[in-house]
């Protein structure tokens, strides 16, 4: 009889502790959620590009024009041609194409676009947001990179 009573007391104790722990975790989550949303309201916009116009802003962006593989064995040639890189209806449009593209004696089966803010814009602290519409399908590797100033793009 005494053993049964001890087990019952242990079950009640464990149940109470489980509820306490659940409440502590829930409280921690709510405090974190509230503090994150409070901090988010204090952000100050310091730079943006809404792509209003018909061309890329050269004081912010530099198109990459090369087909060197960039250390990743990339198979496309990055071009600044309008069929690969355009500003349309408030959007930066970069289009990958399957084509036979030649520069001098070299040739590529794919062309695409790549832009950088290197040596034009940099941010030390803060957050970066963007809105992207990315392609899907086999063999596509769309990317949005945030690199430090010293990185080579």
mmCIF file of C-alpha atoms in Angstrom:
data_model
loop_
_atom_site.group_PDB
_atom_site.id
_atom_site.type_symbol
_atom_site.label_atom_id
_atom_site.label_comp_id
_atom_site.label_asym_id
_atom_site.label_seq_id
_atom_site.Cartn_x
_atom_site.Cartn_y
_atom_site.Cartn_z
ATOM 1 C CA UNK A 1 0.000 0.000 0.000
ATOM 2 C CA UNK A 2 2.806 2.439 0.877
ATOM 3 C CA UNK A 3 4.575 1.696 -2.430
ATOM 4 C CA UNK A 4 1.395 2.447 -4.424
ATOM 5 C CA UNK A 5 0.983 5.766 -2.632
ATOM 6 C CA UNK A 6 4.603 6.773 -3.378
ATOM 7 C CA UNK A 7 4.141 6.017 -7.099
ATOM 8 C CA UNK A 8 0.929 8.050 -7.138
ATOM 9 C CA UNK A 9 2.652 10.996 -5.474
ATOM 10 C CA UNK A 10 5.553 10.763 -7.990
ATOM 11 C CA UNK A 11 3.073 10.774 -10.921
ATOM 12 C CA UNK A 12 1.324 13.867 -9.561
ATOM 13 C CA UNK A 13 4.689 15.572 -8.958
ATOM 14 C CA UNK A 14 5.884 14.763 -12.500
ATOM 15 C CA UNK A 15 2.585 15.961 -13.980
ATOM 16 C CA UNK A 16 2.827 19.273 -12.078
ATOM 17 C CA UNK A 17 6.450 19.754 -13.164
ATOM 18 C CA UNK A 18 5.566 18.958 -16.775
ATOM 19 C CA UNK A 19 2.835 21.597 -16.707
ATOM 20 C CA UNK A 20 5.235 24.116 -15.133
ATOM 21 C CA UNK A 21 7.850 23.400 -17.781
ATOM 22 C CA UNK A 22 5.235 23.706 -20.534
ATOM 23 C CA UNK A 23 4.119 27.074 -19.146
ATOM 24 C CA UNK A 24 7.724 28.306 -18.867
ATOM 25 C CA UNK A 25 8.449 27.309 -22.470
ATOM 26 C CA UNK A 26 5.238 28.936 -23.687
ATOM 27 C CA UNK A 27 6.019 32.127 -21.757
ATOM 28 C CA UNK A 28 9.573 32.214 -23.154
ATOM 29 C CA UNK A 29 8.228 31.760 -26.696
ATOM 30 C CA UNK A 30 5.685 34.570 -26.264
ATOM 31 C CA UNK A 31 8.269 36.962 -24.806
ATOM 32 C CA UNK A 32 10.633 36.183 -27.676
ATOM 33 C CA UNK A 33 7.876 36.691 -30.232
ATOM 34 C CA UNK A 34 6.841 40.020 -28.716
ATOM 35 C CA UNK A 35 10.419 41.305 -28.458
ATOM 36 C CA UNK A 36 11.195 40.328 -32.070
ATOM 37 C CA UNK A 37 8.098 42.104 -33.377
ATOM 38 C CA UNK A 38 8.914 45.161 -31.233
ATOM 39 C CA UNK A 39 12.451 45.308 -32.607
ATOM 40 C CA UNK A 40 11.229 44.889 -36.187
ATOM 41 C CA UNK A 41 9.176 48.072 -35.830
ATOM 42 C CA UNK A 42 12.316 50.100 -35.095
ATOM 43 C CA UNK A 43 14.138 49.374 -38.375
ATOM 44 C CA UNK A 44 15.118 52.457 -40.368
ATOM 45 C CA UNK A 45 15.226 52.121 -44.146
ATOM 46 C CA UNK A 46 18.636 53.367 -45.311
ATOM 47 C CA UNK A 47 18.617 52.213 -48.928
ATOM 48 C CA UNK A 48 16.304 50.641 -51.458
ATOM 49 C CA UNK A 49 16.008 50.150 -55.178
ATOM 50 C CA UNK A 50 12.494 49.736 -56.502
ATOM 51 C CA UNK A 51 13.738 49.430 -60.100
ATOM 52 C CA UNK A 52 11.606 52.362 -61.253
ATOM 53 C CA UNK A 53 12.839 53.081 -64.728
ATOM 54 C CA UNK A 54 13.991 51.171 -67.741
ATOM 55 C CA UNK A 55 17.674 50.550 -66.961
ATOM 56 C CA UNK A 56 19.785 49.368 -64.073
ATOM 57 C CA UNK A 57 21.025 52.191 -61.821
ATOM 58 C CA UNK A 58 24.831 52.262 -62.431
ATOM 59 C CA UNK A 59 25.477 54.035 -59.103
ATOM 60 C CA UNK A 60 24.172 50.930 -57.303
ATOM 61 C CA UNK A 61 24.561 47.941 -59.611
ATOM 62 C CA UNK A 62 27.300 46.556 -61.848
ATOM 63 C CA UNK A 63 26.408 43.787 -64.301
ATOM 64 C CA UNK A 64 28.925 40.961 -64.566
ATOM 65 C CA UNK A 65 30.013 40.255 -68.126
ATOM 66 C CA UNK A 66 32.099 37.092 -68.183
ATOM 67 C CA UNK A 67 32.043 33.342 -68.608
ATOM 68 C CA UNK A 68 34.913 32.197 -66.413
ATOM 69 C CA UNK A 69 33.002 29.684 -64.279
ATOM 70 C CA UNK A 70 33.681 31.696 -61.098
ATOM 71 C CA UNK A 71 35.235 28.760 -59.250
ATOM 72 C CA UNK A 72 31.959 26.825 -59.383
ATOM 73 C CA UNK A 73 32.314 25.529 -62.928
ATOM 74 C CA UNK A 74 29.298 27.581 -63.950
ATOM 75 C CA UNK A 75 28.420 26.754 -67.524
ATOM 76 C CA UNK A 76 26.733 30.011 -68.500
ATOM 77 C CA UNK A 77 28.076 33.241 -69.858
ATOM 78 C CA UNK A 78 26.908 36.255 -67.839
ATOM 79 C CA UNK A 79 25.779 38.979 -70.187
ATOM 80 C CA UNK A 80 24.293 42.449 -69.844
ATOM 81 C CA UNK A 81 22.293 42.010 -73.062
ATOM 82 C CA UNK A 82 18.605 43.027 -72.832
ATOM 83 C CA UNK A 83 17.465 39.430 -73.390
ATOM 84 C CA UNK A 84 19.367 38.405 -70.215
ATOM 85 C CA UNK A 85 19.168 41.549 -68.055
ATOM 86 C CA UNK A 86 16.319 44.064 -68.040
ATOM 87 C CA UNK A 87 14.378 46.417 -65.787
ATOM 88 C CA UNK A 88 10.655 46.071 -66.476
ATOM 89 C CA UNK A 89 7.561 47.233 -64.574
ATOM 90 C CA UNK A 90 9.430 47.823 -61.310
ATOM 91 C CA UNK A 91 11.312 44.511 -61.484
ATOM 92 C CA UNK A 92 14.874 43.495 -62.199
ATOM 93 C CA UNK A 93 14.478 40.654 -64.695
ATOM 94 C CA UNK A 94 17.345 38.206 -65.189
ATOM 95 C CA UNK A 95 16.691 35.515 -67.776
ATOM 96 C CA UNK A 96 18.703 32.346 -68.417
ATOM 97 C CA UNK A 97 18.666 31.180 -72.016
ATOM 98 C CA UNK A 98 19.686 27.996 -73.767
ATOM 99 C CA UNK A 99 21.542 29.251 -76.826
ATOM 100 C CA UNK A 100 24.824 28.951 -78.679
ATOM 101 C CA UNK A 101 26.625 32.112 -77.570
ATOM 102 C CA UNK A 102 30.126 32.991 -78.788
ATOM 103 C CA UNK A 103 32.684 35.539 -77.647
ATOM 104 C CA UNK A 104 35.780 35.391 -79.828
ATOM 105 C CA UNK A 105 36.708 31.724 -80.171
ATOM 106 C CA UNK A 106 34.984 30.635 -76.929
ATOM 107 C CA UNK A 107 31.382 29.460 -76.851
ATOM 108 C CA UNK A 108 28.740 28.714 -74.221
ATOM 109 C CA UNK A 109 25.432 26.851 -74.400
ATOM 110 C CA UNK A 110 23.782 29.074 -71.770
ATOM 111 C CA UNK A 111 23.579 32.778 -71.034
ATOM 112 C CA UNK A 112 22.273 34.502 -67.962
ATOM 113 C CA UNK A 113 22.724 37.659 -65.889
ATOM 114 C CA UNK A 114 24.509 38.516 -62.680
ATOM 115 C CA UNK A 115 24.638 41.866 -60.877
ATOM 116 C CA UNK A 116 26.641 43.137 -57.936
ATOM 117 C CA UNK A 117 26.801 46.169 -55.632
ATOM 118 C CA UNK A 118 30.506 45.560 -54.965
ATOM 119 C CA UNK A 119 32.438 48.828 -54.442
ATOM 120 C CA UNK A 120 29.167 50.769 -54.796
ATOM 121 C CA UNK A 121 26.987 49.878 -51.791
ATOM 122 C CA UNK A 122 27.772 48.119 -48.543
ATOM 123 C CA UNK A 123 25.989 47.631 -45.241
ATOM 124 C CA UNK A 124 27.787 46.933 -41.975
ATOM 125 C CA UNK A 125 24.834 46.148 -39.707
ATOM 126 C CA UNK A 126 21.162 45.600 -40.372
ATOM 127 C CA UNK A 127 18.901 43.370 -42.353
ATOM 128 C CA UNK A 128 18.484 42.911 -46.060
ATOM 129 C CA UNK A 129 15.159 42.039 -47.623
ATOM 130 C CA UNK A 130 14.287 41.232 -51.186
ATOM 131 C CA UNK A 131 11.326 39.908 -53.116
ATOM 132 C CA UNK A 132 12.239 37.209 -55.618
ATOM 133 C CA UNK A 133 10.452 35.062 -58.135
ATOM 134 C CA UNK A 134 12.720 32.096 -58.777
ATOM 135 C CA UNK A 135 12.594 29.495 -61.536
ATOM 136 C CA UNK A 136 12.051 25.835 -60.811
ATOM 137 C CA UNK A 137 13.266 22.782 -62.632
ATOM 138 C CA UNK A 138 16.236 20.515 -63.009
ATOM 139 C CA UNK A 139 19.580 22.217 -63.455
ATOM 140 C CA UNK A 140 18.575 25.660 -62.199
ATOM 141 C CA UNK A 141 20.559 27.195 -59.341
ATOM 142 C CA UNK A 142 19.092 30.637 -58.692
ATOM 143 C CA UNK A 143 20.765 32.521 -55.862
ATOM 144 C CA UNK A 144 20.643 35.741 -53.883
ATOM 145 C CA UNK A 145 23.945 36.299 -52.134
ATOM 146 C CA UNK A 146 24.963 38.761 -49.452
ATOM 147 C CA UNK A 147 28.755 38.823 -49.427
ATOM 148 C CA UNK A 148 31.289 40.838 -47.514
ATOM 149 C CA UNK A 149 33.148 43.700 -49.196
ATOM 150 C CA UNK A 150 36.255 41.659 -49.879
ATOM 151 C CA UNK A 151 34.551 38.787 -51.707
ATOM 152 C CA UNK A 152 35.124 38.458 -55.393
ATOM 153 C CA UNK A 153 31.910 38.105 -57.374
#
